[in-house]
Amino acid sequence: MTEFNDKQTDILQTAEKLFAEEGFDGTSIRSIAKEAGVNIAMISYYFGSKEKLLEALIMYRTSGMKMQLETIFKEDLSPLEKVNRLVDLYISRINKNKCMYQIMHFELSTKKRIMNMESFMEVKKQNSEIFKKIIEEGQEQGIFTKNVNIALIPTTILGTLVHFRSNRLYYEKTMQLDTEETFESYVTNELTQHIKQTIKALLLHEN
Amino acid sequence: MTEFNDKQTDILQTAEKLFAEEGFDGTSIRSIAKEAGVNIAMISYYFGSKEKLLEALIMYRTSGMKMQLETIFKEDLSPLEKVNRLVDLYISRINKNKCMYQIMHFELSTKKRIMNMESFMEVKKQNSEIFKKIIEEGQEQGIFTKNVNIALIPTTILGTLVHFRSNRLYYEKTMQLDTEETFESYVTNELTQHIKQTIKALLLHEN
């Protein structure tokens, strides 16, 4: 896990806020330095370019995930309890890292490649391997069906949540979730429950 | 359903291509006119502003969906066959309208509101009501569980697909889908199969 000192953490959090508000192109090292109360030379010294700063931000936000997945894997819980914990973990990480996912989503959807995604994808791949081990454990115990595409389960968990957030305007209107509080409460309760129920049904239902 | 003449259709398709390539802000009415081989006055006459042109594009792309949903609802098929048809319909529409979804996604994720989403959301709401009727039919026949959040099923279908496409770079790398052909074949086969299996399990599994 990459470690950052307090000053680096300040800079990363400031950059995240500005990238989300103004976009990557709309944010300068100068504006990050001003907002974080440091000088430009310090940012360059710690991170190099603005592109490298974005890479560091993504590593900062994803590197804790692996440890948490390993903790769930090792715990003395039933396979189904572990899956519920996995869903909670994925959801809480997206909820906490809303800004970063917005930046990354934008980044991944534009053709112009501004950053090196290699290190991020490597962490993500390691995470999906631990995820796979947890599901396989339940399959070996005869609890989960073997007829399932494990690699696509995180896609369904994250996709459902991200799609709900991206179409917030639509759900706000049709589900009367027009305050920040009712919307976030729906995510935490009904949406999380729907995702857990979906993944549970997929793993327990024999085809 | 909104009807467009051939010339209007040309303009809409050209605009869609340019919005997806250059972004909404990066595309001018002038560049759309040039690429479509019409004059600026004609675009203004048909659509008014660039914002209105984007609204028309979205209506053009979504208005056919309602009719297709109604066709599925009325057909002489089992509830489960209807659900498989629904999944196919949602997936094929997203696959066909990749560009538009990219524009809309970007549009919905920025705070700056450039268009009036009311008419689009109204169509989407009507579509989700037909979807609901199809699921309820299966529930009344005792085939589907009643313990399910129907409004979130399209979220899971679309979310899984959109998330897979948005993270193309990652899946290309981890699943060895490095040509356009292998990637699209995976979407049509494995991913579609995973989504159908997930929705089927959710509807058939009693909690």
Coordinates of C-alpha atoms in Angstrom, one line a residue:
Chain A
M1 CA 0.0 0.0 0.0
T2 CA 1.3 3.4 -1.0
E3 CA 1.8 5.7 2.0
F4 CA 1.3 9.5 1.8
N5 CA 2.3 12.0 4.4
D6 CA -0.2 14.6 5.8
K7 CA 0.8 17.3 3.3
Q8 CA 0.6 15.0 0.4
T9 CA -2.9 13.8 1.6
D10 CA -4.0 17.5 1.8
I11 CA -2.8 18.1 -1.8
L12 CA -4.6 15.0 -3.1
Q13 CA -7.9 15.8 -1.4
T14 CA -7.8 19.4 -2.7
A15 CA -7.0 18.1 -6.2
E16 CA -9.8 15.7 -6.0
K17 CA -12.3 18.4 -5.1
L18 CA -11.1 20.7 -7.8
F19 CA -11.0 18.0 -10.5
A20 CA -14.6 17.0 -9.7
E21 CA -15.8 20.6 -9.7
E22 CA -13.8 22.0 -12.6
G23 CA -12.8 18.9 -14.5
F24 CA -9.2 17.8 -15.1
D25 CA -8.6 20.2 -17.9
G26 CA -10.2 23.1 -16.0
T27 CA -7.9 22.6 -13.0
S28 CA -4.3 24.0 -12.9
I29 CA -1.5 23.0 -10.5
R30 CA -1.5 26.7 -9.6
S31 CA -5.2 26.5 -8.4
I32 CA -4.5 23.3 -6.5
A33 CA -1.5 25.0 -4.8
K34 CA -3.5 28.1 -3.9
E35 CA -6.5 26.1 -2.5
A36 CA -4.2 23.7 -0.5
G37 CA -2.1 26.6 0.8
V38 CA 1.2 25.2 -0.5
N39 CA 3.5 26.4 -3.2
I40 CA 3.7 25.0 -6.8
A41 CA 7.2 23.7 -6.3
M42 CA 6.1 21.5 -3.5
I43 CA 3.4 19.8 -5.7
S44 CA 5.9 19.3 -8.4
Y45 CA 8.4 17.9 -5.9
Y46 CA 5.9 15.4 -4.5
F47 CA 4.0 14.4 -7.6
G48 CA 5.6 15.7 -10.8
S49 CA 3.0 16.6 -13.4
K50 CA -0.8 17.1 -13.0
E51 CA -1.2 13.7 -14.8
K52 CA 1.0 12.0 -12.1
L53 CA -1.0 13.7 -9.4
L54 CA -4.2 12.2 -10.8
E55 CA -2.5 8.7 -10.9
A56 CA -1.4 9.2 -7.2
L57 CA -5.0 10.2 -6.3
I58 CA -6.4 7.1 -7.8
M59 CA -3.8 4.9 -6.0
Y60 CA -4.5 6.7 -2.8
R61 CA -8.2 5.9 -3.1
T62 CA -7.9 2.3 -4.3
S63 CA -5.0 0.9 -2.4
G64 CA -6.9 0.3 0.9
M65 CA -9.4 -1.9 -0.8
K66 CA -7.1 -4.9 -1.2
M67 CA -6.5 -5.1 2.5
Q68 CA -10.2 -4.9 3.3
L69 CA -11.0 -7.7 0.8
E70 CA -8.3 -9.9 2.4
T71 CA -9.8 -9.3 5.9
I72 CA -13.2 -10.5 4.6
F73 CA -11.7 -13.5 3.0
K74 CA -10.0 -14.6 6.3
E75 CA -12.9 -13.9 8.6
D76 CA -14.9 -16.7 10.2
L77 CA -18.1 -16.1 8.3
S78 CA -20.4 -18.2 6.1
P79 CA -19.9 -17.7 2.3
L80 CA -23.2 -15.8 2.1
E81 CA -22.2 -13.5 5.0
K82 CA -18.9 -12.8 3.2
V83 CA -20.8 -11.9 0.0
N84 CA -23.0 -9.5 1.9
R85 CA -19.8 -7.9 3.4
L86 CA -18.3 -7.7 -0.1
V87 CA -21.4 -5.8 -1.4
D88 CA -21.2 -3.4 1.6
L89 CA -17.5 -2.9 1.0
Y90 CA -17.9 -2.1 -2.7
I91 CA -20.9 0.2 -2.0
S92 CA -19.2 2.1 0.8
R93 CA -16.1 2.6 -1.2
I94 CA -18.0 4.1 -4.2
N95 CA -20.1 6.2 -1.8
K96 CA -17.0 7.6 -0.1
N97 CA -15.2 8.1 -3.4
K98 CA -17.9 9.7 -5.4
C99 CA -15.7 12.5 -6.7
M100 CA -12.9 10.2 -7.8
Y101 CA -15.3 7.9 -9.6
Q102 CA -16.7 10.9 -11.5
I103 CA -13.3 12.0 -12.6
M104 CA -12.3 8.4 -13.5
H105 CA -15.5 7.8 -15.4
F106 CA -14.9 10.9 -17.4
E107 CA -11.3 9.9 -17.9
L108 CA -12.2 6.5 -19.1
S109 CA -14.9 7.7 -21.4
T110 CA -12.9 10.2 -23.3
K111 CA -10.7 9.1 -26.1
K112 CA -7.9 11.5 -25.1
R113 CA -5.8 9.4 -22.8
I114 CA -4.2 11.7 -20.1
M115 CA -3.0 9.2 -17.7
N116 CA -1.4 5.8 -17.3
M117 CA -4.0 3.5 -16.0
E118 CA -1.7 0.5 -15.6
S119 CA -1.0 0.7 -11.9
F120 CA -4.7 1.3 -11.2
M121 CA -5.7 -1.7 -13.3
E122 CA -3.1 -3.9 -11.6
V123 CA -4.7 -3.1 -8.1
K124 CA -8.1 -3.7 -9.5
K125 CA -7.1 -7.0 -10.9
Q126 CA -5.6 -8.1 -7.6
N127 CA -8.8 -7.1 -5.9
S128 CA -10.9 -9.2 -8.3
E129 CA -8.7 -12.2 -7.6
I130 CA -9.5 -12.1 -3.9
F131 CA -13.2 -11.6 -4.7
K132 CA -13.0 -14.7 -6.9
K133 CA -11.4 -16.8 -4.0
I134 CA -14.4 -15.8 -1.7
I135 CA -16.9 -17.0 -4.3
E136 CA -15.0 -20.2 -5.0
E137 CA -14.9 -21.0 -1.3
G138 CA -18.7 -21.0 -1.3
Q139 CA -18.8 -23.1 -4.5
E140 CA -16.4 -25.7 -3.0
Q141 CA -18.7 -26.0 0.1
G142 CA -21.6 -26.7 -2.3
I143 CA -23.5 -23.6 -1.2
F144 CA -23.1 -21.5 -4.4
T145 CA -23.9 -22.6 -7.9
K146 CA -20.8 -23.3 -10.1
N147 CA -22.7 -22.0 -13.2
V148 CA -21.9 -18.3 -12.7
N149 CA -19.5 -15.8 -14.3
I150 CA -17.6 -14.6 -11.3
A151 CA -15.7 -11.9 -13.1
L152 CA -19.0 -10.1 -13.9
I153 CA -20.4 -10.1 -10.4
P154 CA -18.5 -6.9 -9.4
T155 CA -19.7 -5.4 -12.7
T156 CA -23.3 -5.9 -11.6
I157 CA -22.7 -4.6 -8.1
L158 CA -20.8 -1.5 -9.2
G159 CA -22.8 -1.0 -12.4
T160 CA -26.2 -0.9 -10.5
L161 CA -24.9 1.6 -8.0
V162 CA -23.1 3.8 -10.5
H163 CA -26.0 3.8 -12.9
F164 CA -28.4 4.8 -10.1
R165 CA -26.1 7.7 -9.1
S166 CA -25.5 8.8 -12.7
N167 CA -29.3 8.9 -13.4
R168 CA -30.0 10.7 -10.1
L169 CA -32.2 13.3 -11.8
Y170 CA -34.5 10.6 -13.1
Y171 CA -34.7 8.6 -9.8
E172 CA -35.2 11.8 -7.8
K173 CA -38.2 12.6 -9.9
T174 CA -39.8 9.2 -10.2
M175 CA -39.1 8.0 -6.7
Q176 CA -39.7 11.3 -4.9
L177 CA -36.1 11.4 -3.6
D178 CA -35.7 15.1 -3.9
T179 CA -33.6 15.9 -0.9
E180 CA -30.0 14.8 -0.4
E181 CA -31.1 13.0 2.7
T182 CA -33.9 10.9 1.1
F183 CA -31.7 10.1 -1.9
E184 CA -28.7 8.9 0.3
S185 CA -31.1 7.0 2.5
Y186 CA -32.5 5.1 -0.5
V187 CA -29.0 4.2 -1.6
T188 CA -28.1 2.9 1.8
N189 CA -31.3 1.0 2.4
E190 CA -33.4 0.0 -0.7
L191 CA -30.7 0.0 -3.3
T192 CA -28.1 -1.8 -1.2
Q193 CA -30.8 -4.4 -0.3
H194 CA -31.7 -4.9 -4.0
I195 CA -28.0 -5.5 -4.8
K196 CA -27.5 -8.0 -2.0
Q197 CA -30.7 -9.8 -2.9
T198 CA -29.7 -9.9 -6.6
I199 CA -26.2 -11.3 -6.0
K200 CA -27.6 -13.8 -3.4
A201 CA -30.2 -15.1 -5.8
L202 CA -27.6 -15.4 -8.6
L203 CA -25.3 -17.4 -6.4
L204 CA -28.0 -19.6 -4.8
H205 CA -30.3 -20.2 -7.8
E206 CA -29.5 -23.4 -9.8
N207 CA -30.0 -23.0 -13.5
Chain B
M1 CA -43.8 9.0 -31.4
T2 CA -42.0 11.9 -32.8
E3 CA -41.5 11.7 -36.6
F4 CA -38.5 13.2 -38.4
N5 CA -38.0 13.6 -42.1
D6 CA -34.9 12.4 -43.9
K7 CA -33.1 15.7 -43.8
Q8 CA -33.8 16.0 -40.1
T9 CA -32.6 12.5 -39.5
D10 CA -29.4 13.3 -41.4
I11 CA -28.8 16.3 -39.2
L12 CA -29.5 14.4 -36.0
Q13 CA -27.1 11.6 -36.9
T14 CA -24.4 14.0 -37.8
A15 CA -24.8 15.9 -34.6
E16 CA -24.7 12.7 -32.6
K17 CA -21.4 11.7 -34.2
L18 CA -19.9 15.1 -33.6
F19 CA -21.1 15.4 -30.0
A20 CA -19.7 12.0 -29.2
E21 CA -16.3 12.9 -30.9
E22 CA -15.9 16.5 -29.8
G23 CA -18.2 16.8 -26.9
F24 CA -21.3 19.1 -26.8
D25 CA -19.3 22.2 -26.0
G26 CA -16.7 21.4 -28.7
T27 CA -19.3 21.1 -31.4
S28 CA -20.8 24.1 -33.2
I29 CA -24.0 24.4 -35.3
R30 CA -21.6 25.5 -38.1
S31 CA -19.6 22.3 -37.9
I32 CA -22.8 20.1 -37.9
A33 CA -24.1 22.1 -40.9
K34 CA -20.8 21.6 -42.8
E35 CA -20.6 17.9 -42.0
A36 CA -24.3 17.2 -42.9
G37 CA -24.0 19.3 -46.1
V38 CA -26.8 21.7 -45.1
N39 CA -26.9 25.4 -44.3
I40 CA -27.0 26.8 -40.8
A41 CA -30.4 28.4 -41.3
M42 CA -31.9 25.0 -42.0
I43 CA -30.7 23.6 -38.7
S44 CA -32.1 26.6 -36.9
Y45 CA -35.4 26.3 -38.8
Y46 CA -35.8 22.6 -37.8
F47 CA -34.4 22.6 -34.3
G48 CA -33.8 26.1 -33.0
S49 CA -30.7 26.1 -30.7
K50 CA -28.0 23.5 -30.2
E51 CA -29.6 22.6 -26.9
K52 CA -32.9 21.9 -28.7
L53 CA -31.1 19.8 -31.2
L54 CA -29.7 17.6 -28.4
E55 CA -33.2 17.2 -26.9
A56 CA -34.5 16.2 -30.3
L57 CA -31.7 13.7 -30.7
I58 CA -32.6 12.1 -27.4
M59 CA -36.3 11.9 -28.3
Y60 CA -35.4 10.5 -31.7
R61 CA -33.3 7.7 -30.0
T62 CA -35.7 6.9 -27.2
S63 CA -39.2 7.2 -28.6
G64 CA -39.1 3.8 -30.4
M65 CA -38.5 2.0 -27.2
K66 CA -42.0 2.4 -25.8
M67 CA -43.6 0.7 -28.9
Q68 CA -41.2 -2.2 -28.6
L69 CA -41.9 -2.7 -24.9
E70 CA -45.7 -2.7 -25.7
T71 CA -45.1 -5.4 -28.3
I72 CA -43.4 -7.6 -25.8
F73 CA -46.1 -7.1 -23.3
K74 CA -48.8 -8.1 -25.7
E75 CA -47.0 -11.2 -27.2
D76 CA -48.1 -14.7 -26.4
L77 CA -45.0 -15.7 -24.4
S78 CA -44.3 -16.9 -20.8
P79 CA -43.3 -14.3 -18.3
L80 CA -39.7 -15.6 -18.3
E81 CA -39.5 -15.5 -22.1
K82 CA -40.8 -11.9 -21.9
V83 CA -38.1 -11.0 -19.4
N84 CA -35.4 -12.4 -21.7
R85 CA -36.8 -10.3 -24.5
L86 CA -36.8 -7.3 -22.3
V87 CA -33.1 -7.8 -21.5
D88 CA -32.3 -8.2 -25.2
L89 CA -34.2 -5.0 -26.0
Y90 CA -32.4 -2.9 -23.4
I91 CA -29.0 -4.3 -24.4
S92 CA -29.6 -3.8 -28.1
R93 CA -30.8 -0.3 -27.6
I94 CA -27.7 0.6 -25.6
N95 CA -25.4 -1.1 -28.1
K96 CA -27.0 0.8 -31.0
N97 CA -27.0 4.1 -29.2
K98 CA -23.6 4.0 -27.7
C99 CA -22.8 7.6 -28.8
M100 CA -25.9 9.0 -27.4
Y101 CA -25.5 7.4 -24.1
Q102 CA -22.0 8.7 -23.9
I103 CA -23.3 12.2 -24.5
M104 CA -26.1 11.8 -22.0
H105 CA -24.0 10.3 -19.4
F106 CA -21.6 13.2 -19.6
E107 CA -24.6 15.6 -19.6
L108 CA -26.1 14.0 -16.5
S109 CA -22.8 13.9 -14.7
T110 CA -21.9 17.6 -15.1
K111 CA -23.5 20.2 -12.8
K112 CA -24.0 22.6 -15.7
R113 CA -27.4 21.8 -17.0
I114 CA -27.5 22.5 -20.7
M115 CA -30.7 20.8 -21.7
N116 CA -34.2 20.2 -20.5
M117 CA -34.5 16.6 -19.6
E118 CA -38.2 16.7 -18.8
S119 CA -39.4 15.1 -22.0
F120 CA -36.8 12.4 -22.0
M121 CA -37.6 11.5 -18.4
E122 CA -41.3 11.4 -19.2
V123 CA -40.7 8.8 -22.0
K124 CA -38.4 6.8 -19.7
K125 CA -41.1 6.8 -17.0
Q126 CA -43.7 5.5 -19.4
N127 CA -41.2 2.8 -20.5
S128 CA -40.6 1.7 -16.9
E129 CA -44.4 1.4 -16.3
I130 CA -44.7 -1.1 -19.2
F131 CA -41.7 -3.0 -17.8
K132 CA -43.5 -3.1 -14.4
K133 CA -46.6 -4.5 -16.0
I134 CA -44.7 -7.4 -17.5
I135 CA -43.1 -8.3 -14.2
E136 CA -46.4 -8.0 -12.3
E137 CA -48.0 -10.4 -14.8
G138 CA -45.4 -13.0 -13.9
Q139 CA -46.0 -12.3 -10.2
E140 CA -49.8 -12.7 -10.6
Q141 CA -49.2 -16.1 -12.3
G142 CA -47.2 -17.2 -9.2
I143 CA -44.0 -17.6 -11.3
F144 CA -42.0 -14.6 -10.1
T145 CA -41.4 -13.7 -6.4
K146 CA -43.3 -10.7 -5.1
N147 CA -40.4 -9.7 -2.9
V148 CA -38.5 -7.7 -5.5
N149 CA -37.9 -4.0 -6.2
I150 CA -39.2 -3.9 -9.8
A151 CA -38.1 -0.3 -10.3
L152 CA -34.4 -1.3 -9.8
I153 CA -34.3 -4.2 -12.3
P154 CA -33.7 -1.9 -15.3
T155 CA -31.0 -0.2 -13.2
T156 CA -29.2 -3.5 -12.8
I157 CA -29.6 -4.5 -16.5
L158 CA -28.4 -1.1 -17.8
G159 CA -25.9 -0.5 -15.1
T160 CA -24.1 -3.9 -15.7
L161 CA -23.9 -3.2 -19.4
V162 CA -22.9 0.5 -19.2
H163 CA -20.3 -0.2 -16.5
F164 CA -18.8 -2.9 -18.6
R165 CA -18.5 -0.5 -21.6
S166 CA -17.2 2.4 -19.4
N167 CA -14.4 0.1 -18.0
R168 CA -13.6 -1.3 -21.4
L169 CA -9.9 -0.7 -20.9
Y170 CA -9.9 -2.9 -17.8
Y171 CA -11.9 -5.7 -19.2
E172 CA -9.9 -5.7 -22.5
K173 CA -6.8 -6.3 -20.4
T174 CA -8.0 -8.8 -17.9
M175 CA -10.2 -10.8 -20.2
Q176 CA -8.0 -10.7 -23.3
L177 CA -10.7 -8.8 -25.3
D178 CA -8.3 -6.7 -27.2
T179 CA -10.0 -6.5 -30.6
E180 CA -13.2 -4.7 -31.4
E181 CA -14.6 -8.1 -32.5
T182 CA -13.8 -10.1 -29.4
F183 CA -15.1 -7.3 -27.1
E184 CA -18.4 -7.0 -28.9
S185 CA -18.7 -10.8 -29.1
Y186 CA -18.3 -11.0 -25.3
V187 CA -21.0 -8.3 -24.8
T188 CA -23.4 -10.2 -27.1
N189 CA -22.7 -13.6 -25.6
E190 CA -21.2 -13.9 -22.1
L191 CA -22.3 -10.5 -20.7
T192 CA -25.8 -10.8 -22.1
Q193 CA -26.0 -14.3 -20.7
H194 CA -24.8 -13.1 -17.3
I195 CA -27.5 -10.4 -17.2
K196 CA -30.3 -12.7 -18.2
Q197 CA -29.2 -15.3 -15.6
T198 CA -29.0 -12.6 -12.9
I199 CA -32.5 -11.2 -13.6
K200 CA -34.0 -14.7 -13.9
A201 CA -32.4 -15.8 -10.6
L202 CA -33.7 -12.6 -8.9
L203 CA -37.2 -13.2 -10.1
L204 CA -37.4 -16.9 -9.4
H205 CA -35.5 -17.1 -6.2
E206 CA -37.7 -17.0 -3.1
N207 CA -36.1 -15.1 -0.2

